[in-house]
Amino acid sequence: MHSHKLIRRQFIGPYFYLGIALGLLYWLFDAWVMAAVFSEGNWASQVITPDTDDLYMRSFTWALFAFSGGMINALLNQVKARAAQHDDLIGMLATSLNEIYIFDQDSLRFLHVNRGARENLGYTEDELAELTVLDLKPTMTPREFKDLVQPLISEETNKLIFETVHRRKDGTDYPVEVHLQRTIFANKPALYAIVIDTTERKLQEKEKRHLETLLWHAQKVESLERMAGSMTHHFNNLLTIGLGNCEQALNTLPRDSSAYRFISAAHESASRGAAICDKLLDYTGKRSYQKHLLDLSATLQSLRPLISASCPTQIQFDWETEPDLPLIYTDVRSLEQIVMTLIANSIEAIGEQQGVISLHARLLSPSKKPGDGLSTEMQNSSQIQLLVSDTGVGMDEQTRERIFDPFFSTKFTGRGLGLASVHGIVNELGGSIDVQSTPGEGTSIAVLLPAAKDSETDLNIDERESIASNDEALNWPETGKVLVVDDEEMIGELAQGLLESTGLQVLRANNGAEGVELFRKHATELSLVILDLMMPVMNGAEAFALIRTIDPSVPVLISSGYNDEETHALFNDEQPDSFLPKPYQVDSFMRTVSKVLQPRPS
């Protein structure tokens, strides 16, 4: 039914009715001819009652005229429909958001370019008519493009998809994805291209790769931190044993003996090992920092002779510090390590050439300070900037992105821990680092450290007085008993020997569970508990919680290779009485214990 309606609509029209009219005129004309010329009756009888032969001929002719008119009408309707479809297709091509090109497959000249392409390229239709495909492709030679499209022209394939770069009229380039096919245009073989601007997609892919890199880096850092923390925990236990026993031996030997020299060398080597462990912990941010209020200018001045002595004669040293810089709340050894590491890297970057190293220290107010990479709190507070610049070889972007990775070094030899340690120290001290470098021109590394607040300055007075009192003689109670809990037997033996040398009695346990049981039995006799933090069966934090429930009046000292802030975070509101960082030497152990140890109140 639908097809019959479509045929009637295509067939019946003006030319169909014209055919009927022409057929009627033929009938009337033929009747006049038969009456007037051949004298076969009158015209009226010929029109109304013709004989059989005339009737058949006139009817056939009339039907032929009507059918011919209908066919003409149908053909014209089809032509109009195709023209409308063509106009619609051209309109769709013109308004497409993608770029659409039709070009001659031999000359490569453009035959049609849609509006989307013209607007993106910046060319007019007349300008494009004078161009070829190669004018838009700066990265392709004519031979390369011919070779690329040859499989399509030779009909080896019916479609090509490839990525390239297009150049706009203003000279800017942008990435595109091209879908190319064969076609016929204006009765000539041509190539038809749909081009997608992939700028946004490339940016998204780049951002995705950047995020994946950040995630990979974060996972790598987390893995390295776990490894470094585990390594340093075990090494610090061994170094505590080595350093402590070396000091005990040195205290019993004459200074001029060969044994004293040998053991002193072993002690020095163990101390260097402890420094390496500290660098690993600096990278992870888990080293124990002894923070105090420091005058940066005074600290830098104290390092100046050492820095000057370490600079080769061909290197000029430029030194500038602003007067009256605010104090910073930091660790003096860590600050010295930051300065000396940056200076050492600058010296190596200059090498045997003539060069200049600059060290500048200044105050940055919130309005002067760049905000990139800084927390809101840091952006709203004053910062001390320590800037070390050199005229050395500089670094490319790939090297600059990796300089803070542990064990990464551009030198053939070296541990590669220096800048990784600096990065960890600065993060732990609440600061930030900015690196600017150009190959062949030099490097500038800016370290930002927060200036101390007024409240910190006031609160630190008691701390400085406490530090000053460290030079006083140690006071030990006449009697007392100490519980030492450590899974390293030799550390326990070392601590026991040191404490017993002062007249104290010592109980020992190898893990937290044993320590809690001993404490439960002897709580009324104990003056102090020394707990290692990391132990099997039950760690120090768990043992501490149980000890406090049994008798909260007994002082507890926690010993660990991690920093005190991280260690304190393991405990709830109830905190240990003191903290002893590993690896400790005899003097620091004795002073810390003497300070915490109090006779049990009666």
Coordinates of C-alpha atoms in Angstrom, one line a residue:
M1 CA 0.0 0.0 0.0
H2 CA 2.8 2.4 0.9
S3 CA 4.6 1.8 -2.4
H4 CA 1.4 2.4 -4.4
K5 CA 0.9 5.7 -2.7
L6 CA 4.6 6.6 -3.3
I7 CA 4.2 5.7 -7.1
R8 CA 1.0 7.8 -7.4
R9 CA 2.6 10.8 -5.7
Q10 CA 5.7 10.6 -8.0
F11 CA 3.6 9.8 -11.2
I12 CA 0.6 12.1 -10.9
G13 CA 1.5 15.7 -11.2
P14 CA 1.4 18.7 -13.6
Y15 CA 3.0 16.8 -16.6
F16 CA 0.5 13.9 -16.1
Y17 CA -2.4 16.4 -16.4
L18 CA -0.7 18.0 -19.3
G19 CA -0.5 14.6 -21.0
I20 CA -4.3 14.2 -20.5
A21 CA -5.0 17.6 -22.0
L22 CA -2.8 16.9 -25.0
G23 CA -4.5 13.5 -25.5
L24 CA -7.9 15.3 -25.5
L25 CA -6.7 17.9 -28.1
Y26 CA -5.5 15.1 -30.3
W27 CA -8.9 13.4 -30.1
L28 CA -10.6 16.7 -31.1
F29 CA -8.1 17.4 -33.9
D30 CA -8.3 13.9 -35.3
A31 CA -12.2 14.1 -35.4
W32 CA -11.9 17.4 -37.3
V33 CA -9.5 15.9 -39.8
M34 CA -11.8 12.9 -40.4
A35 CA -14.8 15.1 -40.9
A36 CA -13.3 17.9 -42.9
V37 CA -10.6 16.2 -44.9
F38 CA -12.0 12.7 -45.4
S39 CA -15.7 13.7 -45.3
E40 CA -16.6 10.9 -42.9
G41 CA -19.6 12.4 -41.2
N42 CA -19.7 15.7 -39.3
W43 CA -17.2 16.8 -36.6
A44 CA -19.7 16.2 -33.7
S45 CA -20.3 12.6 -34.6
Q46 CA -16.6 12.0 -35.1
V47 CA -16.0 13.4 -31.5
I48 CA -18.8 11.5 -29.8
T49 CA -19.3 8.3 -31.8
P50 CA -16.2 7.5 -33.9
D51 CA -15.8 4.2 -35.5
T52 CA -14.0 1.4 -33.8
D53 CA -10.6 1.9 -35.4
D54 CA -10.6 5.7 -34.7
L55 CA -11.7 5.0 -31.1
Y56 CA -8.9 2.6 -30.5
M57 CA -6.3 4.9 -32.1
R58 CA -7.4 8.0 -30.3
S59 CA -7.7 6.2 -26.9
F60 CA -4.2 4.7 -27.3
T61 CA -2.7 8.1 -28.2
W62 CA -4.5 9.8 -25.3
A63 CA -3.2 7.2 -22.8
L64 CA 0.3 7.5 -24.3
F65 CA 0.2 11.3 -23.8
A66 CA -1.0 10.9 -20.2
F67 CA 1.6 8.1 -19.4
S68 CA 4.4 10.2 -20.9
G69 CA 3.4 13.2 -18.8
G70 CA 3.4 11.0 -15.7
M71 CA 6.8 9.6 -16.5
I72 CA 8.2 13.1 -17.1
N73 CA 6.6 14.1 -13.8
A74 CA 8.2 11.1 -11.9
L75 CA 11.6 11.8 -13.4
L76 CA 11.5 15.4 -12.5
N77 CA 10.5 14.5 -9.0
Q78 CA 13.4 12.2 -8.7
V79 CA 15.8 14.9 -10.0
K80 CA 14.4 17.4 -7.5
A81 CA 14.8 14.8 -4.6
R82 CA 18.3 14.1 -5.5
A83 CA 19.1 17.7 -5.8
A84 CA 17.6 18.2 -2.3
Q85 CA 19.6 15.3 -0.9
H86 CA 22.7 16.8 -2.5
D87 CA 21.9 20.2 -0.9
D88 CA 21.3 18.5 2.5
L89 CA 24.5 16.5 2.2
I90 CA 26.5 19.7 1.3
G91 CA 24.8 21.4 4.2
M92 CA 25.8 18.6 6.6
L93 CA 29.4 18.7 5.4
A94 CA 29.5 22.4 5.7
T95 CA 28.2 22.5 9.2
S96 CA 30.2 19.5 10.5
L97 CA 32.4 20.2 13.5
N98 CA 35.0 18.0 12.0
E99 CA 37.2 19.2 9.1
I100 CA 36.2 17.7 5.8
Y101 CA 38.3 17.9 2.6
I102 CA 37.8 16.6 -0.9
F103 CA 40.8 16.9 -3.1
D104 CA 42.0 15.6 -6.5
Q105 CA 44.0 12.4 -6.2
D106 CA 46.5 13.5 -8.9
S107 CA 47.1 17.2 -8.3
L108 CA 46.2 17.1 -4.6
R109 CA 44.4 20.4 -5.1
F110 CA 41.3 21.0 -2.9
L111 CA 38.0 20.6 -4.6
H112 CA 35.9 21.2 -1.5
V113 CA 36.7 22.3 2.0
N114 CA 33.9 22.6 4.6
R115 CA 33.3 25.6 6.9
G116 CA 34.7 23.8 10.0
A117 CA 38.0 23.3 8.3
R118 CA 38.1 26.8 7.0
E119 CA 37.4 28.3 10.4
N120 CA 40.1 26.2 12.1
L121 CA 42.7 26.8 9.5
G122 CA 41.9 30.5 9.1
Y123 CA 41.9 30.4 5.2
T124 CA 39.1 31.6 2.9
E125 CA 37.5 29.3 0.4
D126 CA 39.3 31.1 -2.5
E127 CA 42.7 30.8 -0.7
L128 CA 42.2 27.1 -0.2
A129 CA 41.3 26.6 -3.8
E130 CA 44.9 27.7 -4.6
L131 CA 46.5 25.3 -2.1
T132 CA 47.2 21.5 -2.0
V133 CA 47.0 19.0 0.8
L134 CA 50.8 19.3 1.3
D135 CA 50.5 23.0 2.2
L136 CA 48.7 21.9 5.4
K137 CA 51.2 19.2 6.3
P138 CA 54.6 20.7 7.3
T139 CA 55.9 17.3 8.5
M140 CA 55.3 15.5 5.1
T141 CA 57.2 15.6 1.8
P142 CA 55.3 15.0 -1.5
R143 CA 57.0 11.6 -1.8
E144 CA 56.0 10.6 1.7
F145 CA 52.4 11.6 1.2
K146 CA 52.2 9.8 -2.2
D147 CA 53.6 6.6 -0.6
L148 CA 51.1 7.0 2.2
V149 CA 48.0 7.2 0.0
Q150 CA 49.2 4.8 -2.7
P151 CA 47.5 1.7 -1.2
L152 CA 44.2 3.7 -1.3
I153 CA 44.6 4.8 -4.9
S154 CA 45.7 1.3 -6.1
E155 CA 42.6 -0.1 -4.3
E156 CA 44.7 -2.3 -2.0
T157 CA 42.5 -0.9 0.8
N158 CA 39.3 1.1 1.0
K159 CA 40.3 3.4 4.0
L160 CA 43.3 4.9 5.6
I161 CA 43.6 6.2 9.2
F162 CA 46.7 8.0 10.3
E163 CA 47.9 10.8 12.6
T164 CA 49.7 13.9 11.4
V165 CA 50.1 17.6 12.0
H166 CA 48.2 20.4 10.2
R167 CA 49.4 24.0 10.0
R168 CA 47.1 27.0 10.2
K169 CA 47.4 30.2 8.2
D170 CA 49.0 31.9 11.2
G171 CA 51.7 29.3 11.4
T172 CA 50.5 27.4 14.4
D173 CA 50.5 23.6 14.3
Y174 CA 47.9 21.2 15.8
P175 CA 47.6 17.4 15.9
V176 CA 45.0 15.7 13.8
E177 CA 43.6 12.2 13.0
V178 CA 42.8 11.7 9.3
H179 CA 40.3 9.2 7.9
L180 CA 40.9 9.0 4.1
Q181 CA 38.7 7.3 1.5
R182 CA 38.3 7.2 -2.3
T183 CA 35.4 9.0 -3.9
I184 CA 34.1 10.5 -7.2
F185 CA 33.6 14.3 -7.3
A186 CA 32.5 16.2 -10.4
N187 CA 33.0 13.0 -12.4
K188 CA 36.6 12.8 -11.4
P189 CA 38.4 10.4 -9.0
A190 CA 39.2 12.2 -5.8
L191 CA 40.1 11.5 -2.1
Y192 CA 37.7 12.3 0.7
A193 CA 39.2 13.1 4.1
I194 CA 37.5 13.5 7.5
V195 CA 39.9 15.2 9.9
I196 CA 39.6 15.3 13.7
D197 CA 41.4 17.9 15.7
T198 CA 43.0 15.8 18.5
T199 CA 44.4 18.8 20.5
E200 CA 42.1 18.2 23.4
R201 CA 42.5 14.4 23.3
K202 CA 46.3 14.8 23.2
L203 CA 46.1 17.1 26.2
Q204 CA 44.0 14.6 28.1
E205 CA 46.4 11.8 27.2
K206 CA 49.3 13.9 28.4
E207 CA 47.5 14.7 31.6
K208 CA 46.7 11.0 32.1
R209 CA 50.3 10.1 31.5
H210 CA 51.3 12.8 34.0
L211 CA 48.9 11.5 36.6
E212 CA 50.2 7.9 36.0
T213 CA 53.7 9.1 36.4
L214 CA 52.8 10.9 39.7
L215 CA 51.1 7.7 40.9
W216 CA 54.1 5.6 39.9
H217 CA 56.4 8.0 41.6
A218 CA 54.3 8.0 44.7
Q219 CA 54.2 4.2 44.8
K220 CA 58.0 4.1 44.2
V221 CA 58.6 6.6 47.0
E222 CA 56.3 4.7 49.4
S223 CA 58.2 1.5 48.5
L224 CA 61.6 3.1 49.0
E225 CA 60.5 4.7 52.3
R226 CA 59.3 1.3 53.6
M227 CA 62.6 -0.3 52.5
A228 CA 64.7 2.6 54.0
G229 CA 62.8 2.5 57.2
S230 CA 63.2 -1.3 57.6
M231 CA 66.9 -1.1 56.7
T232 CA 67.7 1.7 59.0
H233 CA 65.8 0.1 61.9
H234 CA 68.0 -3.0 61.7
F235 CA 71.2 -1.1 60.9
N236 CA 70.6 1.3 63.8
N237 CA 70.3 -1.6 66.2
L238 CA 73.6 -2.9 64.9
L239 CA 75.3 0.5 65.0
T240 CA 74.0 1.1 68.6
I241 CA 75.7 -2.1 69.6
G242 CA 78.9 -1.2 67.7
L243 CA 79.2 2.4 68.9
G244 CA 78.3 1.6 72.5
N245 CA 80.8 -1.2 72.8
C246 CA 83.5 0.8 71.1
E247 CA 83.0 3.7 73.5
Q248 CA 83.0 1.3 76.5
A249 CA 86.3 -0.2 75.2
L250 CA 87.8 3.3 74.5
N251 CA 87.0 4.3 78.1
T252 CA 89.1 1.4 79.4
L253 CA 92.1 1.7 77.2
P254 CA 95.1 4.0 77.3
R255 CA 95.0 6.6 74.5
D256 CA 98.5 5.8 73.3
S257 CA 97.8 2.1 72.9
S258 CA 97.4 0.4 69.5
A259 CA 94.1 -1.2 70.6
Y260 CA 92.8 2.3 71.3
R261 CA 93.7 3.4 67.7
F262 CA 92.1 0.3 66.2
I263 CA 88.9 0.6 68.2
S264 CA 88.8 4.4 67.6
A265 CA 88.9 3.7 63.8
A266 CA 86.1 1.2 64.1
H267 CA 84.1 3.8 66.1
E268 CA 84.7 6.4 63.4
S269 CA 83.6 3.9 60.7
A270 CA 80.4 3.0 62.7
S271 CA 79.7 6.8 63.1
R272 CA 79.9 7.2 59.3
G273 CA 77.5 4.3 58.9
A274 CA 75.1 6.0 61.3
A275 CA 75.4 9.2 59.2
I276 CA 74.4 7.2 56.1
C277 CA 71.4 5.7 57.9
D278 CA 70.5 9.3 58.9
K279 CA 70.6 10.2 55.2
L280 CA 68.2 7.4 54.4
L281 CA 65.9 8.5 57.1
D282 CA 66.2 12.1 55.9
Y283 CA 64.9 11.0 52.6
T284 CA 61.9 9.3 54.2
G285 CA 61.4 12.0 56.7
K286 CA 61.6 9.6 59.6
R287 CA 64.9 10.7 61.2
S288 CA 64.8 12.1 64.7
Y289 CA 65.2 15.8 64.5
Q290 CA 66.4 17.9 67.4
K291 CA 64.7 21.1 66.5
H292 CA 65.7 24.4 68.2
L293 CA 65.4 28.1 67.3
L294 CA 68.3 29.0 65.1
D295 CA 69.8 32.2 63.6
L296 CA 70.3 31.3 60.0
S297 CA 72.8 34.1 59.4
A298 CA 74.9 33.0 62.4
T299 CA 74.8 29.4 61.3
L300 CA 75.8 30.3 57.7
Q301 CA 78.7 32.5 59.1
S302 CA 79.9 29.5 61.1
L303 CA 80.0 27.4 58.0
R304 CA 81.7 30.1 55.9
P305 CA 85.3 29.0 56.6
L306 CA 84.5 25.4 55.8
I307 CA 82.7 26.4 52.6
S308 CA 85.5 28.7 51.5
A309 CA 88.1 25.9 52.1
S310 CA 86.1 23.4 50.1
C311 CA 85.8 25.8 47.0
P312 CA 88.6 25.3 44.4
T313 CA 90.6 28.4 43.5
Q314 CA 89.0 28.8 40.0
I315 CA 85.5 29.2 41.6
Q316 CA 84.4 32.6 42.8
F317 CA 82.1 32.5 45.9
D318 CA 79.4 35.2 46.2
W319 CA 77.9 35.5 49.7
E320 CA 75.0 37.7 50.7
T321 CA 72.6 37.4 53.7
E322 CA 70.0 40.0 54.7
P323 CA 70.6 41.5 58.1
D324 CA 68.2 40.7 61.0
L325 CA 66.6 37.6 59.5
P326 CA 63.9 36.0 61.7
L327 CA 64.8 32.9 63.6
I328 CA 63.9 29.5 62.1
Y329 CA 62.8 26.5 64.1
T330 CA 65.0 23.7 62.8
D331 CA 67.6 21.1 63.4
V332 CA 71.1 22.6 63.2
R333 CA 72.8 19.4 61.8
S334 CA 70.1 19.1 59.1
L335 CA 70.5 22.8 58.2
E336 CA 74.3 22.4 57.8
Q337 CA 73.7 19.3 55.7
I338 CA 71.4 21.2 53.4
V339 CA 73.9 24.0 52.8
M340 CA 77.0 21.8 52.4
T341 CA 75.1 19.4 50.0
L342 CA 73.9 22.2 47.8
I343 CA 77.4 23.8 47.7
A344 CA 79.1 20.4 47.0
N345 CA 76.7 19.9 44.0
S346 CA 77.4 23.3 42.7
I347 CA 81.2 22.7 42.9
E348 CA 80.8 19.4 41.0
A349 CA 78.6 21.1 38.4
I350 CA 81.3 23.7 37.6
G351 CA 84.1 21.1 37.7
E352 CA 87.5 22.3 36.4
Q353 CA 86.1 25.4 34.7
Q354 CA 86.0 29.0 35.9
G355 CA 82.7 29.7 37.6
V356 CA 80.7 31.4 40.3
I357 CA 78.7 30.0 43.2
S358 CA 76.2 32.3 44.9
L359 CA 74.6 31.8 48.4
H360 CA 71.9 34.3 49.3
A361 CA 69.6 34.2 52.3
R362 CA 66.7 36.6 52.5
L363 CA 63.2 37.0 54.0
L364 CA 60.2 36.5 51.7
S365 CA 57.0 38.1 52.8
P366 CA 53.7 36.4 51.7
S367 CA 53.2 39.0 48.9
K368 CA 56.6 38.2 47.4
K369 CA 56.5 34.5 47.6
P370 CA 55.5 32.3 44.7
G371 CA 52.5 30.1 45.6
D372 CA 53.2 27.1 43.4
G373 CA 53.7 23.9 45.4
L374 CA 53.1 25.7 48.7
S375 CA 50.4 25.0 51.2
T376 CA 47.9 27.8 52.0
E377 CA 49.5 28.1 55.5
M378 CA 53.0 28.6 53.9
Q379 CA 51.7 31.1 51.4
N380 CA 50.2 33.2 54.2
S381 CA 53.3 33.2 56.3
S382 CA 56.9 34.6 56.1
Q383 CA 59.5 32.3 54.7
I384 CA 63.3 32.3 54.8
Q385 CA 64.8 31.7 51.3
L386 CA 68.2 30.0 51.0
L387 CA 69.2 30.3 47.4
V388 CA 72.3 28.5 46.0
S389 CA 73.1 29.3 42.4
D390 CA 76.0 28.2 40.1
T391 CA 77.3 28.8 36.6
G392 CA 77.9 25.1 36.0
V393 CA 76.8 22.7 33.3
G394 CA 73.1 22.9 34.2
M395 CA 70.5 20.2 33.8
D396 CA 67.9 19.1 31.2
E397 CA 64.3 18.6 32.2
Q398 CA 64.7 14.8 32.5
T399 CA 67.6 15.1 34.9
R400 CA 65.9 17.9 36.9
E401 CA 62.9 15.7 37.4
R402 CA 65.0 12.9 39.0
I403 CA 67.6 14.8 41.1
F404 CA 65.7 14.1 44.3
D405 CA 65.4 10.4 43.7
P406 CA 67.6 8.3 46.1
F407 CA 70.7 6.8 44.5
F408 CA 70.2 8.9 41.3
S409 CA 73.5 10.4 40.4
T410 CA 75.0 11.8 37.2
K411 CA 78.5 10.9 38.6
F412 CA 80.2 7.6 37.9
T413 CA 80.8 7.2 41.6
G414 CA 78.9 8.4 44.7
R415 CA 76.0 7.3 46.8
G416 CA 73.5 9.6 45.2
L417 CA 71.8 10.3 48.6
G418 CA 72.7 14.0 49.0
L419 CA 69.8 15.8 47.3
A420 CA 67.4 13.0 48.2
S421 CA 68.3 13.7 51.9
V422 CA 68.0 17.4 51.4
H423 CA 64.5 16.9 49.9
G424 CA 63.5 14.7 52.9
I425 CA 64.9 17.2 55.4
V426 CA 63.1 20.2 53.9
N427 CA 59.8 18.4 53.8
E428 CA 60.2 17.4 57.4
L429 CA 61.0 21.0 58.4
G430 CA 57.8 22.2 56.7
G431 CA 59.6 23.8 53.8
S432 CA 59.7 23.5 50.0
I433 CA 62.3 23.4 47.2
D434 CA 62.3 25.0 43.8
V435 CA 64.9 24.1 41.1
Q436 CA 65.6 26.2 38.0
S437 CA 68.2 25.0 35.6
T438 CA 69.2 25.4 31.9
P439 CA 71.8 23.2 30.2
G440 CA 75.0 25.1 29.7
E441 CA 73.9 28.0 31.9
G442 CA 73.8 26.8 35.4
T443 CA 71.4 25.8 38.2
S444 CA 69.6 27.7 41.0
I445 CA 68.1 25.8 44.0
A446 CA 65.9 27.7 46.3
V447 CA 65.0 26.3 49.8
L448 CA 62.1 27.9 51.6
L449 CA 61.9 27.4 55.3
P450 CA 59.1 28.8 57.5
A451 CA 60.2 31.7 59.8
A452 CA 59.5 30.9 63.5
K453 CA 56.4 32.4 65.0
D454 CA 56.5 34.7 68.0
S455 CA 54.8 32.0 70.2
E456 CA 57.6 29.5 69.2
T457 CA 60.2 32.1 70.1
D458 CA 58.7 32.5 73.6
L459 CA 58.1 28.8 74.2
N460 CA 61.7 27.9 73.2
I461 CA 63.3 29.8 76.0
D462 CA 62.8 26.9 78.4
E463 CA 64.2 24.5 75.8
R464 CA 67.4 26.6 75.3
E465 CA 67.9 26.7 79.0
S466 CA 67.4 22.9 79.1
I467 CA 70.0 22.5 76.4
A468 CA 72.5 24.7 78.2
S469 CA 72.1 22.6 81.3
N470 CA 73.3 19.5 79.4
D471 CA 76.9 20.4 80.2
E472 CA 76.2 19.9 83.9
A473 CA 77.3 16.8 85.7
L474 CA 74.9 13.8 85.7
N475 CA 73.0 13.0 88.8
W476 CA 72.1 9.4 89.6
P477 CA 69.9 8.0 92.3
E478 CA 71.6 6.0 95.0
T479 CA 69.4 3.0 94.4
G480 CA 66.9 1.9 91.7
K481 CA 65.9 -0.8 89.3
V482 CA 65.4 -0.3 85.5
L483 CA 63.5 -2.6 83.1
V484 CA 65.1 -2.8 79.7
V485 CA 62.9 -4.2 76.9
D486 CA 64.7 -4.8 73.6
D487 CA 64.6 -7.7 71.1
E488 CA 68.3 -7.1 70.3
E489 CA 70.2 -9.0 73.0
M490 CA 73.4 -7.1 72.6
I491 CA 71.6 -3.8 72.9
G492 CA 70.1 -5.1 76.1
E493 CA 73.5 -6.2 77.3
L494 CA 75.0 -2.8 76.5
A495 CA 72.2 -0.9 78.3
Q496 CA 72.5 -3.2 81.2
G497 CA 76.3 -2.7 81.5
L498 CA 75.9 1.1 81.3
L499 CA 73.2 1.3 83.9
E500 CA 74.8 -1.2 86.3
S501 CA 78.0 0.9 86.1
T502 CA 76.0 3.7 87.9
G503 CA 74.8 1.3 90.7
L504 CA 71.4 0.6 89.2
Q505 CA 69.8 -2.9 89.1
V506 CA 68.6 -4.0 85.7
L507 CA 65.8 -6.4 84.5
R508 CA 65.7 -7.4 80.9
A509 CA 63.0 -8.7 78.5
N510 CA 63.3 -9.6 74.8
N511 CA 59.9 -8.4 73.6
G512 CA 56.9 -6.3 74.7
A513 CA 54.9 -9.3 76.1
E514 CA 57.8 -10.4 78.3
G515 CA 58.3 -6.8 79.4
V516 CA 54.7 -6.4 80.5
E517 CA 54.9 -9.6 82.5
L518 CA 58.1 -8.5 84.3
F519 CA 56.6 -5.1 84.9
R520 CA 53.5 -6.7 86.4
K521 CA 55.7 -8.6 88.9
H522 CA 58.1 -5.9 89.8
A523 CA 56.1 -2.6 89.3
T524 CA 56.6 -1.5 92.9
E525 CA 60.4 -1.9 92.6
L526 CA 61.0 -0.2 89.2
S527 CA 62.3 3.4 88.8
L528 CA 62.3 3.4 85.0
V529 CA 61.3 1.3 81.9
I530 CA 63.3 1.6 78.6
L531 CA 61.1 0.3 75.7
D532 CA 62.3 -0.4 72.2
L533 CA 59.6 0.7 69.8
M534 CA 59.8 -2.0 67.1
M535 CA 59.8 -5.6 68.5
P536 CA 58.2 -8.9 67.7
V537 CA 55.2 -10.4 69.6
M538 CA 54.3 -7.1 71.1
N539 CA 55.7 -3.7 70.0
G540 CA 56.7 -0.8 72.3
A541 CA 53.5 1.2 71.8
E542 CA 51.3 -1.8 72.8
A543 CA 53.5 -2.7 75.8
F544 CA 53.4 1.0 76.9
A545 CA 49.6 1.1 76.9
L546 CA 49.5 -2.0 79.2
I547 CA 52.2 -0.7 81.5
R548 CA 50.3 2.5 82.0
T549 CA 47.2 0.5 83.0
I550 CA 49.3 -1.4 85.6
D551 CA 51.1 1.6 87.1
P552 CA 51.1 5.0 85.4
S553 CA 53.6 6.5 87.8
V554 CA 56.7 4.7 86.5
P555 CA 58.6 6.7 83.9
V556 CA 58.8 5.1 80.4
L557 CA 61.5 6.0 77.9
I558 CA 60.9 5.0 74.2
S559 CA 63.9 4.1 72.1
S560 CA 63.6 4.2 68.3
G561 CA 65.3 5.0 65.0
Y562 CA 62.3 7.0 63.8
N563 CA 61.7 10.7 64.6
D564 CA 60.0 11.7 67.8
E565 CA 57.0 13.3 66.1
E566 CA 56.2 10.1 64.2
T567 CA 56.8 8.0 67.3
H568 CA 54.6 10.2 69.5
A569 CA 51.8 9.8 66.8
L570 CA 51.7 6.1 67.6
F571 CA 50.5 6.9 71.1
N572 CA 47.2 8.3 72.2
D573 CA 46.7 11.0 74.8
E574 CA 49.1 9.2 77.1
Q575 CA 52.7 10.0 76.0
P576 CA 56.0 8.4 77.1
D577 CA 58.2 10.5 79.4
S578 CA 61.0 10.8 76.9
F579 CA 62.4 9.6 73.6
L580 CA 65.9 8.2 72.8
P581 CA 66.8 8.2 69.1
K582 CA 68.8 5.3 67.7
P583 CA 71.7 4.8 67.1
Y584 CA 72.6 6.4 70.4
Q585 CA 76.1 6.7 71.8
V586 CA 77.0 6.3 75.5
D587 CA 76.9 10.0 76.3
S588 CA 73.5 10.6 74.8
F589 CA 72.1 7.4 76.4
M590 CA 73.4 8.3 79.9
R591 CA 72.2 11.9 79.7
T592 CA 68.7 10.9 78.5
V593 CA 68.3 8.2 81.2
S594 CA 69.7 10.5 83.9
K595 CA 67.2 13.2 83.0
V596 CA 64.2 10.9 83.0
L597 CA 65.2 8.7 85.9
Q598 CA 63.6 9.7 89.1
P599 CA 63.5 7.9 92.5
R600 CA 60.2 6.3 93.1
P601 CA 58.1 8.5 95.3
S602 CA 57.3 7.2 98.8

